[in-house]
């Protein structure tokens, strides 16, 4: 039957074609995959490649490591960049999952990750330029061998301390994340608390590295214990459990009333 304008009303779209938001468990597991990839790429780049190449205070050894391992340097640079991308994707996915518990805290979390990802990406460029210095003879022609080696060390010094500065934001993003974990009630409360404590560990570690380098070297591994527990726990919880299934107190399953036999 037509309406007053002679146009048939549109039929409602079938339920199967309507867009529905992703379920919390699905979002949690996506975030878990991204977070795991952050750990893999960042662990390789910052945990293996950077310490392997960089020898503090030794220009000849550092330049030699870069010269002898060009493929490793290139893979490490790409790993840093991929790490930055997945770090940002992790934060955005967790924001979508937890924004109901506090949008302002969620935005602070994402902002901290944006800054950290930017520092990681720029720092990777210094490593790549160090490789260019060792492979492009024009630098040696201008600066000589000793000068070129010193330039490589300078570039990797900047990269090293750049990543150290990014650690401030590695810590700061965990504080709002821990708050949202607690407020959302989708995760164990203890997980939220340890995430917040991990922020303090990161910040203390960075402060000591710049103020008291000798002391920082001695206790760095101890300060990394809480962040390691917090982040590994978070990744495993996201991947294995997803989120808690809420229970509605005092509710019994609905009884099905049989239809009358008329």
Short mmCIF file of C-alpha atoms in Angstrom, two decimals:
data_model
loop_
_atom_site.label_atom_id
_atom_site.label_comp_id
_atom_site.label_asym_id
_atom_site.label_seq_id
_atom_site.Cartn_x
_atom_site.Cartn_y
_atom_site.Cartn_z
CA UNK A 1 0.00 0.00 0.00
CA UNK A 2 1.48 3.39 -0.99
CA UNK A 3 1.81 6.41 1.32
CA UNK A 4 0.41 9.88 0.58
CA UNK A 5 3.22 10.58 -1.92
CA UNK A 6 2.72 7.34 -3.76
CA UNK A 7 5.99 5.83 -2.54
CA UNK A 8 6.12 2.48 -0.85
CA UNK A 9 7.76 2.59 2.64
CA UNK A 10 11.16 0.95 2.87
CA UNK A 11 11.24 -2.47 4.47
CA UNK A 12 13.41 -2.68 7.60
CA UNK A 13 16.87 -4.10 7.00
CA UNK A 14 17.24 -7.75 8.01
CA UNK A 15 18.87 -8.30 11.41
CA UNK A 16 21.79 -10.14 9.82
CA UNK A 17 22.76 -7.03 7.79
CA UNK A 18 22.81 -4.56 10.69
CA UNK A 19 26.19 -3.50 12.05
CA UNK A 20 26.72 -4.48 15.66
CA UNK A 21 29.60 -3.44 17.91
CA UNK A 22 32.33 -5.97 18.56
CA UNK A 23 31.82 -8.00 21.70
CA UNK A 24 34.05 -7.17 24.71
CA UNK A 25 35.74 -10.58 24.55
CA UNK A 26 36.52 -10.14 20.86
CA UNK A 27 37.95 -6.66 21.43
CA UNK A 28 39.98 -7.96 24.37
CA UNK A 29 41.51 -10.76 22.32
CA UNK A 30 42.32 -8.39 19.44
CA UNK A 31 44.05 -6.11 21.94
CA UNK A 32 45.87 -9.13 23.33
CA UNK A 33 47.21 -10.08 19.89
CA UNK A 34 48.39 -6.52 19.26
CA UNK A 35 49.98 -6.33 22.72
CA UNK A 36 51.76 -9.66 22.14
CA UNK A 37 53.14 -8.35 18.85
CA UNK A 38 54.38 -5.25 20.69
CA UNK A 39 56.25 -7.55 23.05
CA UNK A 40 57.76 -9.60 20.21
CA UNK A 41 58.85 -6.72 17.95
CA UNK A 42 59.84 -4.39 20.77
CA UNK A 43 61.59 -7.19 22.63
CA UNK A 44 63.69 -8.04 19.58
CA UNK A 45 64.53 -4.42 18.71
CA UNK A 46 65.11 -2.96 22.18
CA UNK A 47 65.98 -6.13 24.04
CA UNK A 48 68.35 -7.76 21.55
CA UNK A 49 69.32 -5.57 18.59
CA UNK A 50 70.02 -2.29 20.40
CA UNK A 51 72.24 -3.79 23.16
CA UNK A 52 74.04 -5.96 20.59
CA UNK A 53 75.04 -2.96 18.44
CA UNK A 54 75.58 -0.23 21.01
CA UNK A 55 78.69 -0.23 23.20
CA UNK A 56 78.59 2.86 25.40
CA UNK A 57 81.76 4.92 25.16
CA UNK A 58 83.41 2.70 22.53
CA UNK A 59 83.13 4.23 19.07
CA UNK A 60 85.24 1.58 17.31
CA UNK A 61 83.28 -1.37 18.74
CA UNK A 62 79.91 0.26 18.05
CA UNK A 63 80.82 1.17 14.47
CA UNK A 64 82.24 -2.31 13.95
CA UNK A 65 79.00 -3.93 15.14
CA UNK A 66 76.96 -1.78 12.75
CA UNK A 67 79.33 -2.39 9.82
CA UNK A 68 79.39 -6.17 10.30
CA UNK A 69 75.62 -6.60 10.79
CA UNK A 70 73.80 -4.43 8.22
CA UNK A 71 70.92 -6.89 7.84
CA UNK A 72 70.39 -7.02 11.58
CA UNK A 73 70.34 -3.22 11.70
CA UNK A 74 67.71 -3.01 8.97
CA UNK A 75 65.55 -5.68 10.62
CA UNK A 76 65.91 -3.92 13.95
CA UNK A 77 64.86 -0.56 12.51
CA UNK A 78 61.78 -2.11 10.90
CA UNK A 79 61.01 -3.93 14.18
CA UNK A 80 61.07 -0.61 16.06
CA UNK A 81 58.67 0.92 13.53
CA UNK A 82 56.32 -2.09 13.59
CA UNK A 83 56.47 -2.02 17.39
CA UNK A 84 55.30 1.62 17.33
CA UNK A 85 52.37 0.76 15.04
CA UNK A 86 51.18 -2.18 17.12
CA UNK A 87 51.64 -0.18 20.33
CA UNK A 88 49.23 2.43 18.98
CA UNK A 89 46.77 -0.23 17.78
CA UNK A 90 46.86 -1.83 21.23
CA UNK A 91 46.01 1.45 22.93
CA UNK A 92 43.17 2.28 20.53
CA UNK A 93 41.65 -1.20 20.88
CA UNK A 94 41.84 -1.02 24.68
CA UNK A 95 40.24 2.43 24.52
CA UNK A 96 37.29 0.98 22.58
CA UNK A 97 37.02 -1.80 25.16
CA UNK A 98 37.29 0.37 28.28
CA UNK A 99 36.00 3.83 27.33
CA UNK A 100 32.74 3.19 29.19
CA UNK A 101 34.75 3.25 32.43
CA UNK A 102 36.22 6.69 31.78
CA UNK A 103 36.73 8.47 28.46
CA UNK A 104 39.16 11.04 29.88
CA UNK A 105 41.43 8.34 31.32
CA UNK A 106 41.19 6.45 28.03
CA UNK A 107 42.26 9.53 26.06
CA UNK A 108 45.23 10.09 28.37
CA UNK A 109 46.22 6.46 27.81
CA UNK A 110 46.13 6.82 24.02
CA UNK A 111 47.93 10.19 24.16
CA UNK A 112 50.83 8.70 26.13
CA UNK A 113 51.14 5.90 23.57
CA UNK A 114 51.10 8.37 20.65
CA UNK A 115 54.05 10.24 22.20
CA UNK A 116 55.92 7.00 22.92
CA UNK A 117 55.31 5.67 19.40
CA UNK A 118 56.58 8.93 17.93
CA UNK A 119 59.79 8.80 19.97
CA UNK A 120 60.36 5.15 19.04
CA UNK A 121 59.95 5.93 15.33
CA UNK A 122 62.28 8.95 15.37
CA UNK A 123 64.89 7.04 17.41
CA UNK A 124 64.88 4.25 14.81
CA UNK A 125 65.87 6.80 12.18
CA UNK A 126 69.12 7.53 14.07
CA UNK A 127 70.02 3.84 13.95
CA UNK A 128 69.38 3.74 10.22
CA UNK A 129 71.49 6.87 9.65
CA UNK A 130 74.31 5.23 11.64
CA UNK A 131 74.20 2.38 9.12
CA UNK A 132 74.41 4.91 6.28
CA UNK A 133 77.54 6.41 7.83
CA UNK A 134 79.27 3.01 7.89
CA UNK A 135 78.26 2.07 4.34
CA UNK A 136 78.68 5.40 2.55
CA UNK A 137 82.35 6.17 1.91
CA UNK A 138 81.73 9.91 1.65
CA UNK A 139 81.48 10.16 5.44
CA UNK A 140 84.90 8.55 5.87
CA UNK A 141 86.33 10.84 3.19
CA UNK A 142 85.16 13.92 5.12
CA UNK A 143 85.55 12.84 8.76
CA UNK A 144 88.17 10.10 8.47
CA UNK A 145 87.78 6.66 10.05
CA UNK A 146 87.94 7.89 13.63
CA UNK A 147 85.52 10.72 12.93
CA UNK A 148 83.05 8.39 11.21
CA UNK A 149 83.22 5.94 14.11
CA UNK A 150 82.58 8.79 16.54
CA UNK A 151 79.60 9.91 14.44
CA UNK A 152 78.13 6.38 14.54
CA UNK A 153 78.51 6.31 18.31
CA UNK A 154 76.89 9.74 18.61
CA UNK A 155 73.90 8.62 16.53
CA UNK A 156 73.42 5.48 18.61
CA UNK A 157 73.87 7.51 21.81
CA UNK A 158 70.94 9.65 20.68
CA UNK A 159 68.93 6.53 19.82
CA UNK A 160 69.73 4.93 23.16
CA UNK A 161 68.71 7.93 25.24
CA UNK A 162 65.71 8.57 23.01
CA UNK A 163 64.33 5.11 23.79
CA UNK A 164 65.12 5.75 27.45
CA UNK A 165 63.08 8.96 27.30
CA UNK A 166 60.22 7.05 25.63
CA UNK A 167 60.18 4.81 28.71
CA UNK A 168 58.55 7.71 30.57
CA UNK A 169 55.51 7.23 28.35
CA UNK A 170 55.79 3.42 28.46
CA UNK A 171 55.10 3.94 32.15
CA UNK A 172 52.55 6.76 31.95
CA UNK A 173 50.16 4.85 29.69
CA UNK A 174 49.90 2.05 32.27
CA UNK A 175 48.47 4.33 35.00
CA UNK A 176 45.23 5.21 33.15
CA UNK A 177 45.08 1.64 31.86
CA UNK A 178 45.24 0.34 35.44
CA UNK A 179 42.55 2.82 36.49
CA UNK A 180 40.27 1.69 33.66
CA UNK A 181 40.93 -1.97 34.48
CA UNK A 182 39.74 -1.33 38.04
CA UNK A 183 36.75 0.84 37.13
CA UNK A 184 35.49 -1.37 34.32
CA UNK A 185 35.33 -4.50 36.53
CA UNK A 186 36.19 -6.53 33.42
CA UNK A 187 39.52 -7.64 34.89
CA UNK A 188 40.83 -8.60 38.34
CA UNK A 189 41.29 -5.56 40.58
CA UNK A 190 44.81 -6.74 41.47
CA UNK A 191 45.78 -6.47 37.79
CA UNK A 192 44.78 -2.82 37.73
CA UNK A 193 46.76 -2.10 40.89
CA UNK A 194 49.94 -3.73 39.61
CA UNK A 195 49.64 -1.84 36.31
CA UNK A 196 49.61 1.43 38.26
CA UNK A 197 52.60 0.29 40.32
CA UNK A 198 54.42 -0.51 37.08
CA UNK A 199 54.15 3.17 36.15
CA UNK A 200 56.10 4.10 39.27
CA UNK A 201 58.77 1.49 38.47
CA UNK A 202 59.25 2.82 34.95
CA UNK A 203 59.50 6.44 36.10
CA UNK A 204 61.97 5.66 38.88
CA UNK A 205 64.10 3.65 36.45
CA UNK A 206 64.25 6.56 33.98
CA UNK A 207 64.99 9.15 36.67
CA UNK A 208 67.85 7.08 38.06
CA UNK A 209 69.28 6.44 34.59
CA UNK A 210 69.71 10.18 34.01
CA UNK A 211 70.53 11.26 37.58
CA UNK A 212 72.54 8.33 38.96
CA UNK A 213 73.65 6.11 36.04
CA UNK A 214 75.87 3.85 38.16
CA UNK A 215 73.06 3.12 40.62
CA UNK A 216 70.57 2.67 37.79
CA UNK A 217 72.76 -0.03 36.23
CA UNK A 218 72.82 -1.96 39.52
CA UNK A 219 69.06 -1.93 40.19
CA UNK A 220 67.62 -1.74 36.66
CA UNK A 221 66.75 -5.45 36.58
CA UNK A 222 64.90 -5.21 39.92
CA UNK A 223 62.86 -2.20 38.77
CA UNK A 224 61.79 -4.19 35.73
CA UNK A 225 60.14 -6.95 37.76
CA UNK A 226 56.82 -5.21 38.46
CA UNK A 227 56.33 -3.94 34.87
CA UNK A 228 57.17 -7.40 33.52
CA UNK A 229 54.61 -9.08 35.80
CA UNK A 230 51.96 -6.46 35.05
CA UNK A 231 52.29 -6.50 31.27
CA UNK A 232 52.70 -10.26 30.89
CA UNK A 233 49.64 -10.77 33.12
CA UNK A 234 47.66 -8.28 31.04
CA UNK A 235 48.62 -9.90 27.74
CA UNK A 236 47.82 -13.42 28.95
CA UNK A 237 44.51 -12.34 30.47
CA UNK A 238 43.46 -10.62 27.24
CA UNK A 239 44.44 -13.63 25.10
CA UNK A 240 43.19 -16.47 27.30
CA UNK A 241 40.21 -15.09 29.20
CA UNK A 242 39.38 -11.88 27.36
CA UNK A 243 37.23 -10.16 29.96
CA UNK A 244 35.21 -11.25 32.95
CA UNK A 245 31.65 -12.33 32.27
CA UNK A 246 29.41 -10.13 34.43
CA UNK A 247 27.04 -11.89 36.81
CA UNK A 248 23.62 -10.45 37.54
CA UNK A 249 22.85 -10.95 41.23
CA UNK A 250 19.49 -12.33 42.29
CA UNK A 251 18.40 -13.30 38.82
CA UNK A 252 17.10 -16.73 37.96
CA UNK A 253 16.80 -18.08 34.45
CA UNK A 254 13.51 -17.12 32.87
CA UNK A 255 10.86 -19.86 32.99
CA UNK A 256 9.25 -20.79 29.73
CA UNK A 257 5.46 -20.82 29.99
CA UNK A 258 3.91 -23.55 27.83
CA UNK A 259 1.50 -22.28 25.20
CA UNK A 260 -2.19 -23.10 25.82
CA UNK A 261 -3.44 -26.07 23.82
CA UNK A 262 -6.25 -24.18 22.11
#
